[in-house]
Short mmCIF file of C-alpha atoms and ligand atoms in Angstrom, two decimals:
data_model
loop_
_atom_site.label_atom_id
_atom_site.label_comp_id
_atom_site.label_asym_id
_atom_site.label_seq_id
_atom_site.Cartn_x
_atom_site.Cartn_y
_atom_site.Cartn_z
CA UNK A 1 179.30 136.98 67.89
CA UNK A 2 175.85 138.39 68.47
CA UNK A 3 174.51 140.84 65.89
CA UNK A 4 176.88 139.45 63.27
CA UNK A 5 174.76 140.58 60.31
CA UNK A 6 174.97 144.20 61.42
CA UNK A 7 177.10 147.02 60.07
CA UNK A 8 180.07 147.06 62.52
CA UNK A 9 179.90 143.35 63.45
CA UNK A 10 180.04 142.18 59.81
CA UNK A 11 183.28 144.12 59.31
CA UNK A 12 184.67 142.58 62.49
CA UNK A 13 183.80 139.11 61.18
CA UNK A 14 185.62 139.79 57.90
CA UNK A 15 188.85 140.46 59.81
CA UNK A 16 188.37 137.51 62.19
CA UNK A 17 187.77 135.13 59.29
CA UNK A 18 190.82 136.52 57.46
CA UNK A 19 192.82 135.75 60.60
CA UNK A 20 191.71 132.11 60.43
CA UNK A 21 189.15 132.20 63.26
CA UNK A 22 185.91 130.21 63.12
CA UNK A 23 182.99 132.58 63.70
CA UNK A 24 179.35 131.89 64.59
CA UNK A 25 177.13 134.94 64.02
CA UNK A 26 173.77 134.99 65.80
CA UNK A 27 171.31 137.56 64.50
CA UNK A 28 167.56 138.06 64.28
CA UNK A 29 167.93 140.64 61.45
CA UNK A 30 165.90 143.26 63.33
CA UNK A 31 168.25 145.95 61.98
CA UNK A 32 170.92 143.85 60.28
CA UNK A 33 170.86 142.26 56.86
CA UNK A 34 171.91 138.90 55.42
CA UNK A 35 173.47 140.89 52.57
CA UNK A 36 176.20 142.09 54.96
CA UNK A 37 177.48 138.52 55.28
CA UNK A 38 176.36 137.02 51.94
CA UNK A 39 179.99 136.85 50.82
CA UNK A 40 180.74 134.58 53.80
CA UNK A 41 177.84 132.12 53.77
CA UNK A 42 179.76 129.39 51.95
CA UNK A 43 182.93 129.95 53.96
CA UNK A 44 183.79 126.85 56.01
CA UNK A 45 184.76 128.96 59.05
CA UNK A 46 181.50 130.93 59.12
CA UNK A 47 178.06 129.98 60.40
CA UNK A 48 175.03 132.23 60.52
CA UNK A 49 172.33 131.36 63.06
CA UNK A 50 168.99 133.17 63.05
CA UNK A 51 167.83 133.75 66.62
CA UNK A 52 166.83 136.46 69.07
CA UNK A 53 169.61 136.41 71.68
CA UNK A 54 167.24 137.91 74.27
CA UNK A 55 165.66 134.42 74.32
CA UNK A 56 169.08 132.94 75.11
CA UNK A 57 171.32 131.13 72.63
CA UNK A 58 169.41 128.33 70.87
CA UNK A 59 170.09 124.94 72.39
CA UNK A 60 170.75 121.91 70.19
CA UNK A 61 172.20 123.97 67.34
CA UNK A 62 175.38 122.20 66.24
CA UNK A 63 177.25 125.47 65.70
CA UNK A 64 176.45 126.57 69.24
CA UNK A 65 177.44 123.36 71.01
CA UNK A 66 180.94 123.09 72.31
CA UNK A 67 183.01 125.89 73.76
CA UNK A 68 183.77 129.41 72.54
CA UNK A 69 187.15 131.12 73.11
CA UNK A 70 185.49 134.52 72.89
CA UNK A 71 181.96 135.90 72.90
CA UNK A 72 181.46 139.34 71.40
CA UNK A 73 178.09 140.82 72.34
CA UNK A 74 177.56 143.26 69.47
CA UNK A 75 173.78 142.90 69.01
CA UNK A 76 171.62 145.96 69.54
CA UNK A 77 169.68 148.36 67.39
CA UNK A 78 171.85 151.47 67.61
CA UNK A 79 170.36 154.27 65.55
CA UNK A 80 168.43 157.12 67.22
CA UNK A 81 165.54 156.20 64.94
CA UNK A 82 165.45 152.75 66.57
CA UNK A 83 165.05 154.33 70.03
CA UNK A 84 161.39 155.07 69.24
CA UNK A 85 160.60 152.16 66.89
CA UNK A 86 162.37 149.33 68.79
CA UNK A 87 162.51 150.50 72.44
CA UNK A 88 161.59 147.20 74.10
CA UNK A 89 163.85 145.20 71.75
CA UNK A 90 166.75 147.50 72.68
CA UNK A 91 166.07 147.07 76.41
CA UNK A 92 165.83 143.28 76.08
CA UNK A 93 169.03 142.84 74.05
CA UNK A 94 170.93 145.16 76.41
CA UNK A 95 169.74 143.38 79.55
CA UNK A 96 168.26 139.85 79.33
CA UNK A 97 170.48 138.89 76.37
CA UNK A 98 173.57 140.22 78.13
CA UNK A 99 172.85 138.08 81.21
CA UNK A 100 172.36 134.94 79.08
CA UNK A 101 175.62 135.58 77.25
CA UNK A 102 177.57 136.34 80.43
CA UNK A 103 176.45 132.98 81.86
CA UNK A 104 177.61 131.24 78.69
CA UNK A 105 180.97 133.05 78.75
CA UNK A 106 181.58 131.97 82.35
CA UNK A 107 180.59 128.37 81.53
CA UNK A 108 182.94 128.34 78.49
CA UNK A 109 185.78 130.23 80.18
CA UNK A 110 185.53 132.58 77.19
CA UNK A 111 186.72 136.18 76.93
CA UNK A 112 183.57 138.34 76.82
CA UNK A 113 183.63 141.60 74.88
CA UNK A 114 180.69 143.94 75.28
CA UNK A 115 179.94 146.66 72.72
CA UNK A 116 179.05 149.70 74.77
CA UNK A 117 178.66 153.22 73.49
CA UNK A 118 179.53 156.86 73.91
CA UNK A 119 175.80 157.20 74.71
CA UNK A 120 176.75 155.85 78.16
CA UNK A 121 177.98 159.44 78.76
CA UNK A 122 174.56 160.86 77.81
CA UNK A 123 174.67 164.60 77.07
CA UNK A 124 178.16 165.00 78.52
CA UNK A 125 179.20 167.80 80.84
CA UNK A 126 182.86 166.83 80.41
CA UNK A 127 184.54 167.27 77.05
CA UNK A 128 186.23 165.30 75.58
CA UNK A 129 184.76 162.26 77.33
CA UNK A 130 187.21 160.34 79.47
CA UNK A 131 186.35 156.83 80.76
CA UNK A 132 186.33 158.01 84.39
CA UNK A 133 183.43 160.40 83.62
CA UNK A 134 180.15 158.87 84.84
CA UNK A 135 177.92 160.63 82.36
CA UNK A 136 174.82 162.78 82.25
CA UNK A 137 171.94 160.51 81.25
CA UNK A 138 168.22 161.27 81.48
CA UNK A 139 166.95 157.90 82.81
CA UNK A 140 163.39 158.46 81.56
CA UNK A 141 164.10 160.28 78.29
CA UNK A 142 163.56 158.97 74.74
CA UNK A 143 167.20 157.85 74.48
CA UNK A 144 167.19 156.12 77.87
CA UNK A 145 166.17 152.73 76.44
CA UNK A 146 169.54 152.60 74.70
CA UNK A 147 171.73 154.51 77.17
CA UNK A 148 170.46 152.71 80.26
CA UNK A 149 170.45 149.27 78.61
CA UNK A 150 174.10 149.74 77.67
CA UNK A 151 174.88 150.99 81.19
CA UNK A 152 173.10 147.92 82.60
CA UNK A 153 175.19 145.72 80.27
CA UNK A 154 178.36 147.42 81.49
CA UNK A 155 177.34 146.95 85.14
CA UNK A 156 176.48 143.29 84.50
CA UNK A 157 179.76 142.67 82.70
CA UNK A 158 181.72 144.20 85.59
CA UNK A 159 179.75 142.16 88.17
CA UNK A 160 180.52 138.89 86.34
CA UNK A 161 184.14 140.00 86.05
CA UNK A 162 184.43 140.85 89.76
CA UNK A 163 182.40 138.06 91.31
CA UNK A 164 182.36 135.21 88.76
CA UNK A 165 185.93 135.41 87.47
CA UNK A 166 184.86 136.40 83.92
CA UNK A 167 187.60 137.54 81.53
CA UNK A 168 185.78 140.66 80.32
CA UNK A 169 186.28 143.69 78.10
CA UNK A 170 184.06 146.71 77.54
CA UNK A 171 184.53 148.99 74.55
CA UNK A 172 182.72 152.33 74.43
CA UNK A 173 182.21 152.90 70.73
CA UNK A 174 181.88 156.45 69.40
CA UNK A 175 180.07 157.40 66.16
CA UNK A 176 181.27 155.05 63.46
CA UNK A 177 180.44 155.06 59.77
CA UNK A 178 181.37 153.21 56.62
CA UNK A 179 180.21 150.81 53.92
CA UNK A 180 177.14 148.62 54.68
CA UNK A 181 175.32 151.23 56.77
CA UNK A 182 171.58 151.22 56.19
CA UNK A 183 170.74 154.28 54.08
CA UNK A 184 167.50 154.80 56.00
CA UNK A 185 168.79 154.07 59.52
CA UNK A 186 168.35 157.68 60.60
CA UNK A 187 171.98 158.42 61.47
CA UNK A 188 173.43 161.60 60.00
CA UNK A 189 176.02 160.19 57.59
CA UNK A 190 173.84 157.64 55.72
CA UNK A 191 170.97 160.13 55.68
CA UNK A 192 173.12 162.93 54.25
CA UNK A 193 174.77 160.66 51.66
CA UNK A 194 171.42 159.27 50.49
CA UNK A 195 169.92 162.76 50.25
CA UNK A 196 172.98 164.07 48.38
CA UNK A 197 172.96 161.17 45.89
CA UNK A 198 169.24 161.75 45.21
CA UNK A 199 169.80 165.51 44.87
CA UNK A 200 167.37 166.18 47.75
CA UNK A 201 167.90 168.88 50.40
CA UNK A 202 170.24 167.76 53.21
CA UNK A 203 168.28 167.93 56.48
CA UNK A 204 170.55 169.02 59.35
CA UNK A 205 169.00 169.01 62.84
CA UNK A 206 169.03 172.34 64.70
CA UNK A 207 171.50 174.93 63.45
CA UNK A 208 174.08 172.24 62.70
CA UNK A 209 176.61 173.58 65.22
CA UNK A 210 176.43 170.38 67.32
CA UNK A 211 179.54 168.30 66.82
CA UNK A 212 180.42 164.62 66.54
CA UNK A 213 183.74 162.88 66.06
CA UNK A 214 183.32 160.30 63.34
CA UNK A 215 185.35 157.11 63.08
CA UNK A 216 185.80 155.02 59.93
CA UNK A 217 184.72 151.43 60.52
CA UNK A 218 188.11 149.83 59.68
CA UNK A 219 189.75 151.91 62.41
CA UNK A 220 187.08 150.94 64.95
CA UNK A 221 187.40 147.25 64.07
CA UNK A 222 191.17 147.44 64.60
CA UNK A 223 190.61 149.04 68.02
CA UNK A 224 188.05 146.42 69.06
CA UNK A 225 190.39 143.58 68.06
CA UNK A 226 193.32 145.18 69.90
CA UNK A 227 191.12 145.17 73.00
CA UNK A 228 189.96 141.59 72.39
CA UNK A 229 193.58 140.43 72.06
CA UNK A 230 194.68 142.29 75.19
CA UNK A 231 194.10 141.50 78.84
CA UNK A 232 192.46 144.89 79.45
CA UNK A 233 188.94 145.07 80.88
CA UNK A 234 188.23 148.73 80.31
CA UNK A 235 185.87 150.35 79.73
CA UNK A 236 187.96 151.79 76.92
CA UNK A 237 186.80 154.46 74.45
CA UNK A 238 187.24 153.67 70.78
CA UNK A 239 186.61 156.10 67.97
CA UNK A 240 188.23 159.09 66.35
CA UNK A 241 189.12 162.38 68.00
CA UNK A 242 188.56 164.47 64.87
CA UNK A 243 185.50 166.60 65.65
CA UNK A 244 183.15 168.01 63.04
CA UNK A 245 179.96 170.08 63.16
CA UNK A 246 176.90 168.57 61.50
CA UNK A 247 176.82 171.54 59.12
CA UNK A 248 180.45 170.91 58.06
CA UNK A 249 179.67 167.23 57.65
CA UNK A 250 176.68 167.99 55.40
CA UNK A 251 178.71 170.42 53.29
CA UNK A 252 181.60 167.94 52.96
CA UNK A 253 179.22 165.23 51.75
CA UNK A 254 177.64 167.59 49.21
CA UNK A 255 181.14 168.44 47.91
CA UNK A 256 182.36 164.82 47.76
CA UNK A 257 179.24 163.58 45.96
CA UNK A 258 179.28 166.54 43.56
CA UNK A 259 175.59 166.95 44.40
CA UNK A 260 173.44 170.00 43.73
CA UNK A 261 171.66 169.48 47.09
CA UNK A 262 171.22 172.43 49.43
CA UNK A 263 171.68 172.21 53.21
CA UNK A 264 168.49 172.87 55.21
CA UNK A 265 167.83 172.96 58.96
CA UNK A 266 165.09 171.09 60.89
CA UNK A 267 164.15 170.76 64.58
CA UNK A 268 166.51 169.02 67.03
CA UNK A 269 165.55 165.68 68.65
CA UNK A 270 165.15 165.53 72.45
CA UNK A 271 168.31 165.08 74.57
CA UNK A 272 170.48 165.14 71.44
CA UNK A 273 174.02 165.72 72.80
CA UNK A 274 175.64 169.05 71.96
CA UNK A 275 179.09 167.57 71.45
CA UNK A 276 180.79 164.21 71.57
CA UNK A 277 184.48 163.40 71.33
CA UNK A 278 186.41 160.52 72.86
CA UNK A 279 189.46 161.00 74.98
CA UNK A 280 191.60 158.23 73.45
CA UNK A 281 194.47 158.36 75.96
CA UNK A 282 193.62 154.92 77.39
CA UNK A 283 193.20 153.29 73.97
CA UNK A 284 196.49 154.82 72.84
CA UNK A 285 198.52 153.88 75.92
CA UNK A 286 196.97 150.49 76.77
CA UNK A 287 196.27 149.19 73.26
CA UNK A 288 198.52 151.24 70.97
CA UNK A 289 195.39 152.33 69.07
CA UNK A 290 195.27 155.34 66.74
CA UNK A 291 192.78 155.94 63.93
CA UNK A 292 194.35 156.34 60.49
CA UNK A 293 191.56 157.04 58.00
CA UNK A 294 190.73 160.75 57.49
CA UNK A 295 187.05 161.80 57.31
CA UNK A 296 187.50 162.79 53.63
CA UNK A 297 188.89 159.36 52.74
CA UNK A 298 186.37 157.46 54.88
CA UNK A 299 183.43 159.43 53.50
CA UNK A 300 184.68 158.89 49.95
CA UNK A 301 184.77 155.09 50.50
CA UNK A 302 181.31 155.16 52.09
CA UNK A 303 179.84 157.20 49.23
CA UNK A 304 181.33 154.71 46.74
CA UNK A 305 179.64 151.86 48.63
CA UNK A 306 176.28 153.65 48.58
CA UNK A 307 176.68 154.28 44.84
CA UNK A 308 177.66 150.64 44.22
CA UNK A 309 174.62 149.39 46.12
CA UNK A 310 172.48 152.04 44.35
CA UNK A 311 170.80 152.93 47.63
P1 NAD B 1 173.50 147.36 63.46
O1 NAD B 1 172.06 147.60 63.76
O2 NAD B 1 173.95 147.41 62.05
O3 NAD B 1 173.96 145.95 64.06
C1 NAD B 1 173.34 145.35 65.18
C2 NAD B 1 172.96 143.93 64.82
O4 NAD B 1 172.37 143.32 65.97
C3 NAD B 1 171.94 143.84 63.69
O5 NAD B 1 172.37 142.90 62.72
C4 NAD B 1 170.66 143.35 64.39
O6 NAD B 1 169.81 142.63 63.55
C5 NAD B 1 171.26 142.54 65.53
N1 NAD B 1 170.37 142.38 66.68
C6 NAD B 1 169.72 143.34 67.38
N2 NAD B 1 168.98 142.79 68.37
C7 NAD B 1 169.17 141.45 68.30
C8 NAD B 1 168.68 140.34 69.05
N3 NAD B 1 167.85 140.51 70.07
N4 NAD B 1 169.10 139.10 68.70
C9 NAD B 1 169.96 138.91 67.67
N5 NAD B 1 170.46 139.91 66.93
C10 NAD B 1 170.06 141.18 67.24
O7 NAD B 1 174.31 148.41 64.35
P2 NAD B 1 175.86 148.77 64.42
O8 NAD B 1 175.97 150.21 64.22
O9 NAD B 1 176.67 147.86 63.60
O10 NAD B 1 176.14 148.50 65.96
C11 NAD B 1 176.75 147.30 66.43
C12 NAD B 1 177.01 147.43 67.92
O11 NAD B 1 177.89 148.52 68.17
C13 NAD B 1 175.73 147.71 68.73
O12 NAD B 1 175.79 147.01 69.95
C14 NAD B 1 175.79 149.20 68.98
O13 NAD B 1 175.12 149.56 70.15
C15 NAD B 1 177.29 149.43 69.08
N6 NAD B 1 177.64 150.81 68.74
C16 NAD B 1 177.65 151.23 67.44
C17 NAD B 1 177.97 152.55 67.16
C18 NAD B 1 178.04 153.08 65.75
O14 NAD B 1 178.35 154.26 65.57
N7 NAD B 1 177.78 152.30 64.73
C19 NAD B 1 178.26 153.44 68.20
C20 NAD B 1 178.21 152.97 69.50
C21 NAD B 1 177.91 151.66 69.76
#
């Protein structure tokens, strides 16, 4: 798995290891952290390899010799903050790295699962977003490094599937949150929780009417593994349909933390989508997927994790 020391991938690894799989995580720690997999380092089924996958998988590393049954390409900086601080890294991991990994998957006869994103729909003109919608992406905007790299990865994955016989799967992940998120990664939920725990004002972009559907990480992981275990190629949306305004989200976090923080409003970032909600019909019918963790419960667990880590 690429990006194995990241937020979502580390949760995926936990479940794979619990299932008895052997997992090799390749990560350069650009946004991930060794702490996310510290509990696994002595596990006989787990190996952590430090490398930039845009340079190709390291050769002559014992853990990377042999053949993989599955390759999950999860590596990529993913927070809007990263779009301006790591733009070239995002482009490289969503393009050159993808091509290297596709070649390896074909050589191994492995199932290849690519972590795409709801950002592939850009600022959507269709709501909720269904997989057949082609999106509304500004190809030269601030977010384009991420959106277009993921779209390139999708196109590459489909080309290897169509013309090189690759067993492929594409999951379009919608906003996901949970324990192990970086408090300073710039996404709304970790930002709001950190501000609430410090008693600082909660900074909501714009008037806070823009909506997101938020998915608890355990639900997302279950969806990704249902796709991995299936014969579906997708792309398939995965996330939660429950939609919330940013203002409601901020107020819920203030309530759940018992904080005295006030909610304040700042300027919106460029091309920030107005609304985002997955149409989960495909995931439901093809994979039997349905999220089960309510936002209240998921946020409570995430707040507990932030308190435990004292971040
Ligand atoms: P994350 O930043 O926590 O994890 C990404 C991991 O990839 C990090 O550990 C990072 O160090 C690693 N990485 C990045 N570039 C690399 C490179 N060149 N070589 C090796 N490792 C590299 O982010 P996340 O939120 O866990 O996202 C995981 C995946 O899911 C990403 O591909 C992201 O685009 C996708 N995704 C996430 C969300 C979400 O809401 N969390 C939504 C849509 C898509």
